[in-house]
């Protein structure tokens, strides 16, 4: 299986490190899983853009996929009540 390279934006990285260690571990594990399967069961394409989202409890990870370059870019991480604004 072809692995994707994962890039994370500065804003998403700052958000990630705001959370406690347990939640960080859960989010990081989910992000690492994207490298082998960026469109796994449970990921959804956002209607308003070409981006995707995955759930981690009440938190969401917004990301884009570049199949030509095999890159996944993590755009934003946040609580579900704040992420879609």
PDB file of N, CA and C in Angstrom:
ATOM      1  N   UNK A   1       0.840  -1.189   0.000  1.00  0.00           N
ATOM      2  CA  UNK A   1       0.000   0.000   0.000  1.00  0.00           C
ATOM      3  C   UNK A   1       0.881   1.247   0.000  1.00  0.00           C
ATOM      4  N   UNK A   2       0.474   2.237  -0.745  1.00  0.00           N
ATOM      5  CA  UNK A   2       1.221   3.484  -0.853  1.00  0.00           C
ATOM      6  C   UNK A   2       0.928   4.366   0.360  1.00  0.00           C
ATOM      7  N   UNK A   3       1.978   4.835   1.001  1.00  0.00           N
ATOM      8  CA  UNK A   3       1.828   5.730   2.149  1.00  0.00           C
ATOM      9  C   UNK A   3       1.833   7.177   1.705  1.00  0.00           C
ATOM     10  N   UNK A   4       1.029   7.958   2.382  1.00  0.00           N
ATOM     11  CA  UNK A   4       0.983   9.405   2.159  1.00  0.00           C
ATOM     12  C   UNK A   4       1.876  10.088   3.186  1.00  0.00           C
ATOM     13  N   UNK A   5       2.447  11.211   2.793  1.00  0.00           N
ATOM     14  CA  UNK A   5       3.230  12.050   3.698  1.00  0.00           C
ATOM     15  C   UNK A   5       2.245  13.006   4.388  1.00  0.00           C
ATOM     16  N   UNK A   6       2.413  13.220   5.677  1.00  0.00           N
ATOM     17  CA  UNK A   6       1.509  14.091   6.422  1.00  0.00           C
ATOM     18  C   UNK A   6       2.198  15.403   6.756  1.00  0.00           C
ATOM     19  N   UNK A   7       1.538  16.502   6.409  1.00  0.00           N
ATOM     20  CA  UNK A   7       1.999  17.844   6.773  1.00  0.00           C
ATOM     21  C   UNK A   7       0.934  18.455   7.671  1.00  0.00           C
ATOM     22  N   UNK A   8       1.363  19.242   8.632  1.00  0.00           N
ATOM     23  CA  UNK A   8       0.424  19.887   9.547  1.00  0.00           C
ATOM     24  C   UNK A   8       0.696  21.391   9.538  1.00  0.00           C
ATOM     25  N   UNK A   9      -0.353  22.181   9.416  1.00  0.00           N
ATOM     26  CA  UNK A   9      -0.186  23.634   9.410  1.00  0.00           C
ATOM     27  C   UNK A   9       0.182  24.118  10.812  1.00  0.00           C
ATOM     28  N   UNK A  10       0.764  25.296  10.878  1.00  0.00           N
ATOM     29  CA  UNK A  10       1.150  25.865  12.181  1.00  0.00           C
ATOM     30  C   UNK A  10      -0.060  26.040  13.083  1.00  0.00           C
ATOM     31  N   UNK A  11      -1.171  26.512  12.519  1.00  0.00           N
ATOM     32  CA  UNK A  11      -2.381  26.721  13.312  1.00  0.00           C
ATOM     33  C   UNK A  11      -2.924  25.429  13.889  1.00  0.00           C
ATOM     34  N   UNK A  12      -2.923  24.376  13.084  1.00  0.00           N
ATOM     35  CA  UNK A  12      -3.405  23.079  13.561  1.00  0.00           C
ATOM     36  C   UNK A  12      -2.485  22.517  14.635  1.00  0.00           C
ATOM     37  N   UNK A  13      -1.184  22.720  14.454  1.00  0.00           N
ATOM     38  CA  UNK A  13      -0.224  22.240  15.445  1.00  0.00           C
ATOM     39  C   UNK A  13      -0.414  22.961  16.783  1.00  0.00           C
ATOM     40  N   UNK A  14      -0.641  24.270  16.743  1.00  0.00           N
ATOM     41  CA  UNK A  14      -0.886  25.034  17.971  1.00  0.00           C
ATOM     42  C   UNK A  14      -2.141  24.525  18.677  1.00  0.00           C
ATOM     43  N   UNK A  15      -3.191  24.268  17.902  1.00  0.00           N
ATOM     44  CA  UNK A  15      -4.436  23.742  18.482  1.00  0.00           C
ATOM     45  C   UNK A  15      -4.192  22.391  19.136  1.00  0.00           C
ATOM     46  N   UNK A  16      -3.457  21.528  18.456  1.00  0.00           N
ATOM     47  CA  UNK A  16      -3.194  20.182  18.967  1.00  0.00           C
ATOM     48  C   UNK A  16      -2.546  20.231  20.341  1.00  0.00           C
ATOM     49  N   UNK A  17      -1.573  21.112  20.511  1.00  0.00           N
ATOM     50  CA  UNK A  17      -0.837  21.149  21.769  1.00  0.00           C
ATOM     51  C   UNK A  17      -1.535  21.938  22.875  1.00  0.00           C
ATOM     52  N   UNK A  18      -2.735  22.441  22.609  1.00  0.00           N
ATOM     53  CA  UNK A  18      -3.544  23.073  23.657  1.00  0.00           C
ATOM     54  C   UNK A  18      -4.225  22.030  24.536  1.00  0.00           C
ATOM     55  N   UNK A  19      -4.405  20.825  24.000  1.00  0.00           N
ATOM     56  CA  UNK A  19      -5.184  19.797  24.685  1.00  0.00           C
ATOM     57  C   UNK A  19      -4.314  18.958  25.611  1.00  0.00           C
ATOM     58  N   UNK A  20      -4.984  18.231  26.513  1.00  0.00           N
ATOM     59  CA  UNK A  20      -4.257  17.388  27.455  1.00  0.00           C
ATOM     60  C   UNK A  20      -3.590  16.219  26.722  1.00  0.00           C
ATOM     61  N   UNK A  21      -2.657  15.562  27.389  1.00  0.00           N
ATOM     62  CA  UNK A  21      -1.830  14.526  26.764  1.00  0.00           C
ATOM     63  C   UNK A  21      -2.663  13.355  26.237  1.00  0.00           C
ATOM     64  N   UNK A  22      -3.690  12.982  26.954  1.00  0.00           N
ATOM     65  CA  UNK A  22      -4.524  11.845  26.529  1.00  0.00           C
ATOM     66  C   UNK A  22      -5.237  12.156  25.208  1.00  0.00           C
ATOM     67  N   UNK A  23      -5.816  13.337  25.107  1.00  0.00           N
ATOM     68  CA  UNK A  23      -6.493  13.735  23.876  1.00  0.00           C
ATOM     69  C   UNK A  23      -5.488  13.927  22.744  1.00  0.00           C
ATOM     70  N   UNK A  24      -4.322  14.482  23.038  1.00  0.00           N
ATOM     71  CA  UNK A  24      -3.275  14.625  22.023  1.00  0.00           C
ATOM     72  C   UNK A  24      -2.904  13.271  21.430  1.00  0.00           C
ATOM     73  N   UNK A  25      -2.740  12.271  22.290  1.00  0.00           N
ATOM     74  CA  UNK A  25      -2.398  10.929  21.817  1.00  0.00           C
ATOM     75  C   UNK A  25      -3.469  10.370  20.890  1.00  0.00           C
ATOM     76  N   UNK A  26      -4.723  10.573  21.249  1.00  0.00           N
ATOM     77  CA  UNK A  26      -5.821  10.088  20.407  1.00  0.00           C
ATOM     78  C   UNK A  26      -5.829  10.783  19.049  1.00  0.00           C
ATOM     79  N   UNK A  27      -5.631  12.098  19.053  1.00  0.00           N
ATOM     80  CA  UNK A  27      -5.614  12.857  17.808  1.00  0.00           C
ATOM     81  C   UNK A  27      -4.419  12.469  16.938  1.00  0.00           C
ATOM     82  N   UNK A  28      -3.249  12.337  17.538  1.00  0.00           N
ATOM     83  CA  UNK A  28      -2.043  11.976  16.793  1.00  0.00           C
ATOM     84  C   UNK A  28      -2.171  10.581  16.188  1.00  0.00           C
ATOM     85  N   UNK A  29      -2.721   9.639  16.934  1.00  0.00           N
ATOM     86  CA  UNK A  29      -2.918   8.286  16.398  1.00  0.00           C
ATOM     87  C   UNK A  29      -3.855   8.297  15.195  1.00  0.00           C
ATOM     88  N   UNK A  30      -4.895   9.093  15.257  1.00  0.00           N
ATOM     89  CA  UNK A  30      -5.836   9.193  14.139  1.00  0.00           C
ATOM     90  C   UNK A  30      -5.161   9.823  12.933  1.00  0.00           C
ATOM     91  N   UNK A  31      -4.352  10.860  13.170  1.00  0.00           N
ATOM     92  CA  UNK A  31      -3.625  11.517  12.075  1.00  0.00           C
ATOM     93  C   UNK A  31      -2.638  10.548  11.432  1.00  0.00           C
ATOM     94  N   UNK A  32      -1.923   9.787  12.235  1.00  0.00           N
ATOM     95  CA  UNK A  32      -0.970   8.806  11.687  1.00  0.00           C
ATOM     96  C   UNK A  32      -1.678   7.751  10.846  1.00  0.00           C
ATOM     97  N   UNK A  33      -2.888   7.384  11.232  1.00  0.00           N
ATOM     98  CA  UNK A  33      -3.656   6.406  10.465  1.00  0.00           C
ATOM     99  C   UNK A  33      -4.020   6.889   9.079  1.00  0.00           C
ATOM    100  N   UNK A  34      -4.092   8.209   8.904  1.00  0.00           N
ATOM    101  CA  UNK A  34      -4.404   8.767   7.594  1.00  0.00           C
ATOM    102  C   UNK A  34      -3.327   8.457   6.563  1.00  0.00           C
ATOM    103  N   UNK A  35      -2.092   8.269   6.992  1.00  0.00           N
ATOM    104  CA  UNK A  35      -0.981   8.030   6.069  1.00  0.00           C
ATOM    105  C   UNK A  35      -1.200   6.777   5.229  1.00  0.00           C
ATOM    106  N   UNK A  36      -1.813   5.765   5.809  1.00  0.00           N
ATOM    107  CA  UNK A  36      -2.034   4.531   5.061  1.00  0.00           C
ATOM    108  C   UNK A  36      -3.388   4.479   4.377  1.00  0.00           C
ATOM    109  N   UNK A  37      -4.368   5.229   4.895  1.00  0.00           N
ATOM    110  CA  UNK A  37      -5.701   5.219   4.291  1.00  0.00           C
ATOM    111  C   UNK A  37      -6.406   6.544   4.558  1.00  0.00           C
ATOM    112  N   UNK A  38      -6.219   7.543   3.695  1.00  0.00           N
ATOM    113  CA  UNK A  38      -6.786   8.868   3.961  1.00  0.00           C
ATOM    114  C   UNK A  38      -8.307   8.947   3.827  1.00  0.00           C
ATOM    115  N   UNK A  39      -8.912   7.963   3.179  1.00  0.00           N
ATOM    116  CA  UNK A  39     -10.376   7.980   3.005  1.00  0.00           C
ATOM    117  C   UNK A  39     -11.010   6.761   3.671  1.00  0.00           C
ATOM    118  N   UNK A  40     -10.611   6.482   4.896  1.00  0.00           N
ATOM    119  CA  UNK A  40     -11.136   5.309   5.581  1.00  0.00           C
ATOM    120  C   UNK A  40     -12.588   5.509   6.004  1.00  0.00           C
ATOM    121  N   UNK A  41     -13.219   4.423   6.386  1.00  0.00           N
ATOM    122  CA  UNK A  41     -14.608   4.478   6.828  1.00  0.00           C
ATOM    123  C   UNK A  41     -14.700   5.424   8.029  1.00  0.00           C
ATOM    124  N   UNK A  42     -15.580   6.388   7.946  1.00  0.00           N
ATOM    125  CA  UNK A  42     -15.732   7.369   9.017  1.00  0.00           C
ATOM    126  C   UNK A  42     -15.261   8.750   8.617  1.00  0.00           C
ATOM    127  N   UNK A  43     -14.436   8.832   7.585  1.00  0.00           N
ATOM    128  CA  UNK A  43     -14.037  10.157   7.101  1.00  0.00           C
ATOM    129  C   UNK A  43     -15.136  10.674   6.181  1.00  0.00           C
ATOM    130  N   UNK A  44     -15.321  11.973   6.183  1.00  0.00           N
ATOM    131  CA  UNK A  44     -16.368  12.570   5.351  1.00  0.00           C
ATOM    132  C   UNK A  44     -15.810  13.742   4.575  1.00  0.00           C
ATOM    133  N   UNK A  45     -16.259  13.857   3.343  1.00  0.00           N
ATOM    134  CA  UNK A  45     -15.905  14.998   2.518  1.00  0.00           C
ATOM    135  C   UNK A  45     -16.821  16.149   2.913  1.00  0.00           C
ATOM    136  N   UNK A  46     -16.241  17.316   3.124  1.00  0.00           N
ATOM    137  CA  UNK A  46     -17.038  18.480   3.498  1.00  0.00           C
ATOM    138  C   UNK A  46     -17.760  19.023   2.272  1.00  0.00           C
ATOM    139  N   UNK A  47     -18.998  19.405   2.445  1.00  0.00           N
ATOM    140  CA  UNK A  47     -19.812  19.865   1.327  1.00  0.00           C
ATOM    141  C   UNK A  47     -19.340  21.185   0.750  1.00  0.00           C
ATOM    142  N   UNK A  48     -18.848  22.064   1.593  1.00  0.00           N
ATOM    143  CA  UNK A  48     -18.494  23.407   1.148  1.00  0.00           C
ATOM    144  C   UNK A  48     -17.088  23.520   0.543  1.00  0.00           C
ATOM    145  N   UNK A  49     -16.333  22.425   0.506  1.00  0.00           N
ATOM    146  CA  UNK A  49     -14.970  22.489  -0.017  1.00  0.00           C
ATOM    147  C   UNK A  49     -14.510  21.106  -0.478  1.00  0.00           C
ATOM    148  N   UNK A  50     -13.243  21.011  -0.823  1.00  0.00           N
ATOM    149  CA  UNK A  50     -12.676  19.722  -1.224  1.00  0.00           C
ATOM    150  C   UNK A  50     -11.981  19.035  -0.053  1.00  0.00           C
ATOM    151  N   UNK A  51     -12.143  19.571   1.139  1.00  0.00           N
ATOM    152  CA  UNK A  51     -11.501  19.022   2.327  1.00  0.00           C
ATOM    153  C   UNK A  51     -12.320  17.887   2.932  1.00  0.00           C
ATOM    154  N   UNK A  52     -11.657  17.155   3.829  1.00  0.00           N
ATOM    155  CA  UNK A  52     -12.285  16.042   4.537  1.00  0.00           C
ATOM    156  C   UNK A  52     -12.219  16.306   6.035  1.00  0.00           C
ATOM    157  N   UNK A  53     -13.003  15.525   6.783  1.00  0.00           N
ATOM    158  CA  UNK A  53     -12.936  15.615   8.239  1.00  0.00           C
ATOM    159  C   UNK A  53     -13.057  14.228   8.836  1.00  0.00           C
ATOM    160  N   UNK A  54     -12.419  14.053   9.985  1.00  0.00           N
ATOM    161  CA  UNK A  54     -12.588  12.839  10.767  1.00  0.00           C
ATOM    162  C   UNK A  54     -12.923  13.231  12.197  1.00  0.00           C
ATOM    163  N   UNK A  55     -13.625  12.344  12.867  1.00  0.00           N
ATOM    164  CA  UNK A  55     -14.037  12.576  14.245  1.00  0.00           C
ATOM    165  C   UNK A  55     -13.116  11.861  15.204  1.00  0.00           C
ATOM    166  N   UNK A  56     -12.863  12.519  16.319  1.00  0.00           N
ATOM    167  CA  UNK A  56     -12.169  11.910  17.453  1.00  0.00           C
ATOM    168  C   UNK A  56     -12.950  12.366  18.669  1.00  0.00           C
ATOM    169  N   UNK A  57     -13.979  11.603  19.021  1.00  0.00           N
ATOM    170  CA  UNK A  57     -14.880  12.020  20.092  1.00  0.00           C
ATOM    171  C   UNK A  57     -15.601  13.288  19.683  1.00  0.00           C
ATOM    172  N   UNK A  58     -15.517  14.333  20.503  1.00  0.00           N
ATOM    173  CA  UNK A  58     -16.149  15.619  20.202  1.00  0.00           C
ATOM    174  C   UNK A  58     -15.239  16.540  19.391  1.00  0.00           C
ATOM    175  N   UNK A  59     -14.103  16.044  18.962  1.00  0.00           N
ATOM    176  CA  UNK A  59     -13.133  16.853  18.229  1.00  0.00           C
ATOM    177  C   UNK A  59     -13.101  16.434  16.767  1.00  0.00           C
ATOM    178  N   UNK A  60     -12.690  17.378  15.917  1.00  0.00           N
ATOM    179  CA  UNK A  60     -12.632  17.135  14.484  1.00  0.00           C
ATOM    180  C   UNK A  60     -11.253  17.507  13.953  1.00  0.00           C
ATOM    181  N   UNK A  61     -10.818  16.751  12.952  1.00  0.00           N
ATOM    182  CA  UNK A  61      -9.579  17.034  12.234  1.00  0.00           C
ATOM    183  C   UNK A  61      -9.978  17.314  10.791  1.00  0.00           C
ATOM    184  N   UNK A  62      -9.657  18.496  10.311  1.00  0.00           N
ATOM    185  CA  UNK A  62      -9.955  18.893   8.934  1.00  0.00           C
ATOM    186  C   UNK A  62      -8.661  18.754   8.126  1.00  0.00           C
ATOM    187  N   UNK A  63      -8.755  18.086   6.980  1.00  0.00           N
ATOM    188  CA  UNK A  63      -7.551  17.859   6.185  1.00  0.00           C
ATOM    189  C   UNK A  63      -7.861  17.832   4.694  1.00  0.00           C
ATOM    190  N   UNK A  64      -6.809  18.029   3.893  1.00  0.00           N
ATOM    191  CA  UNK A  64      -6.936  17.937   2.444  1.00  0.00           C
ATOM    192  C   UNK A  64      -6.035  16.808   1.957  1.00  0.00           C
ATOM    193  N   UNK A  65      -6.370  16.280   0.774  1.00  0.00           N
ATOM    194  CA  UNK A  65      -5.620  15.169   0.195  1.00  0.00           C
ATOM    195  C   UNK A  65      -5.132  15.579  -1.194  1.00  0.00           C
ATOM    196  N   UNK A  66      -3.842  15.408  -1.424  1.00  0.00           N
ATOM    197  CA  UNK A  66      -3.268  15.620  -2.752  1.00  0.00           C
ATOM    198  C   UNK A  66      -2.787  14.254  -3.245  1.00  0.00           C
ATOM    199  N   UNK A  67      -3.632  13.580  -4.046  1.00  0.00           N
ATOM    200  CA  UNK A  67      -3.307  12.234  -4.504  1.00  0.00           C
ATOM    201  C   UNK A  67      -2.113  12.212  -5.451  1.00  0.00           C
ATOM    202  N   UNK A  68      -1.935  13.253  -6.233  1.00  0.00           N
ATOM    203  CA  UNK A  68      -0.828  13.292  -7.185  1.00  0.00           C
ATOM    204  C   UNK A  68       0.524  13.305  -6.469  1.00  0.00           C
ATOM    205  N   UNK A  69       0.616  14.072  -5.384  1.00  0.00           N
ATOM    206  CA  UNK A  69       1.874  14.191  -4.639  1.00  0.00           C
ATOM    207  C   UNK A  69       1.921  13.268  -3.418  1.00  0.00           C
ATOM    208  N   UNK A  70       0.813  12.588  -3.134  1.00  0.00           N
ATOM    209  CA  UNK A  70       0.707  11.700  -1.964  1.00  0.00           C
ATOM    210  C   UNK A  70       0.955  12.453  -0.665  1.00  0.00           C
ATOM    211  N   UNK A  71       0.252  13.598  -0.522  1.00  0.00           N
ATOM    212  CA  UNK A  71       0.390  14.435   0.673  1.00  0.00           C
ATOM    213  C   UNK A  71      -0.979  14.655   1.307  1.00  0.00           C
ATOM    214  N   UNK A  72      -1.019  14.514   2.620  1.00  0.00           N
ATOM    215  CA  UNK A  72      -2.193  14.873   3.407  1.00  0.00           C
ATOM    216  C   UNK A  72      -1.790  16.081   4.230  1.00  0.00           C
ATOM    217  N   UNK A  73      -2.583  17.143   4.139  1.00  0.00           N
ATOM    218  CA  UNK A  73      -2.280  18.366   4.878  1.00  0.00           C
ATOM    219  C   UNK A  73      -3.347  18.564   5.951  1.00  0.00           C
ATOM    220  N   UNK A  74      -2.930  18.552   7.207  1.00  0.00           N
ATOM    221  CA  UNK A  74      -3.835  18.784   8.334  1.00  0.00           C
ATOM    222  C   UNK A  74      -4.035  20.294   8.427  1.00  0.00           C
ATOM    223  N   UNK A  75      -5.263  20.730   8.209  1.00  0.00           N
ATOM    224  CA  UNK A  75      -5.566  22.161   8.145  1.00  0.00           C
ATOM    225  C   UNK A  75      -6.029  22.739   9.470  1.00  0.00           C
ATOM    226  N   UNK A  76      -6.824  21.967  10.215  1.00  0.00           N
ATOM    227  CA  UNK A  76      -7.381  22.498  11.462  1.00  0.00           C
ATOM    228  C   UNK A  76      -7.780  21.355  12.375  1.00  0.00           C
ATOM    229  N   UNK A  77      -7.717  21.608  13.662  1.00  0.00           N
ATOM    230  CA  UNK A  77      -8.132  20.663  14.696  1.00  0.00           C
ATOM    231  C   UNK A  77      -8.912  21.466  15.713  1.00  0.00           C
ATOM    232  N   UNK A  78     -10.055  20.948  16.149  1.00  0.00           N
ATOM    233  CA  UNK A  78     -10.811  21.678  17.152  1.00  0.00           C
ATOM    234  C   UNK A  78     -12.057  20.956  17.605  1.00  0.00           C
ATOM    235  N   UNK A  79     -12.698  21.520  18.603  1.00  0.00           N
ATOM    236  CA  UNK A  79     -13.952  20.991  19.121  1.00  0.00           C
ATOM    237  C   UNK A  79     -15.030  21.172  18.058  1.00  0.00           C
ATOM    238  N   UNK A  80     -15.971  20.257  18.024  1.00  0.00           N
ATOM    239  CA  UNK A  80     -16.993  20.268  16.972  1.00  0.00           C
ATOM    240  C   UNK A  80     -17.832  21.532  16.952  1.00  0.00           C
ATOM    241  N   UNK A  81     -17.989  22.203  18.090  1.00  0.00           N
ATOM    242  CA  UNK A  81     -18.802  23.420  18.123  1.00  0.00           C
ATOM    243  C   UNK A  81     -18.063  24.615  17.513  1.00  0.00           C
ATOM    244  N   UNK A  82     -16.725  24.527  17.423  1.00  0.00           N
ATOM    245  CA  UNK A  82     -15.928  25.656  16.940  1.00  0.00           C
ATOM    246  C   UNK A  82     -15.295  25.438  15.564  1.00  0.00           C
ATOM    247  N   UNK A  83     -15.159  24.209  15.139  1.00  0.00           N
ATOM    248  CA  UNK A  83     -14.335  23.895  13.975  1.00  0.00           C
ATOM    249  C   UNK A  83     -14.923  24.378  12.647  1.00  0.00           C
ATOM    250  N   UNK A  84     -16.207  24.435  12.502  1.00  0.00           N
ATOM    251  CA  UNK A  84     -16.814  24.733  11.207  1.00  0.00           C
ATOM    252  C   UNK A  84     -17.063  26.226  10.983  1.00  0.00           C
ATOM    253  N   UNK A  85     -16.581  27.078  11.854  1.00  0.00           N
ATOM    254  CA  UNK A  85     -16.805  28.515  11.729  1.00  0.00           C
ATOM    255  C   UNK A  85     -15.858  29.155  10.769  1.00  0.00           C
TER     256      UNK A  85
END
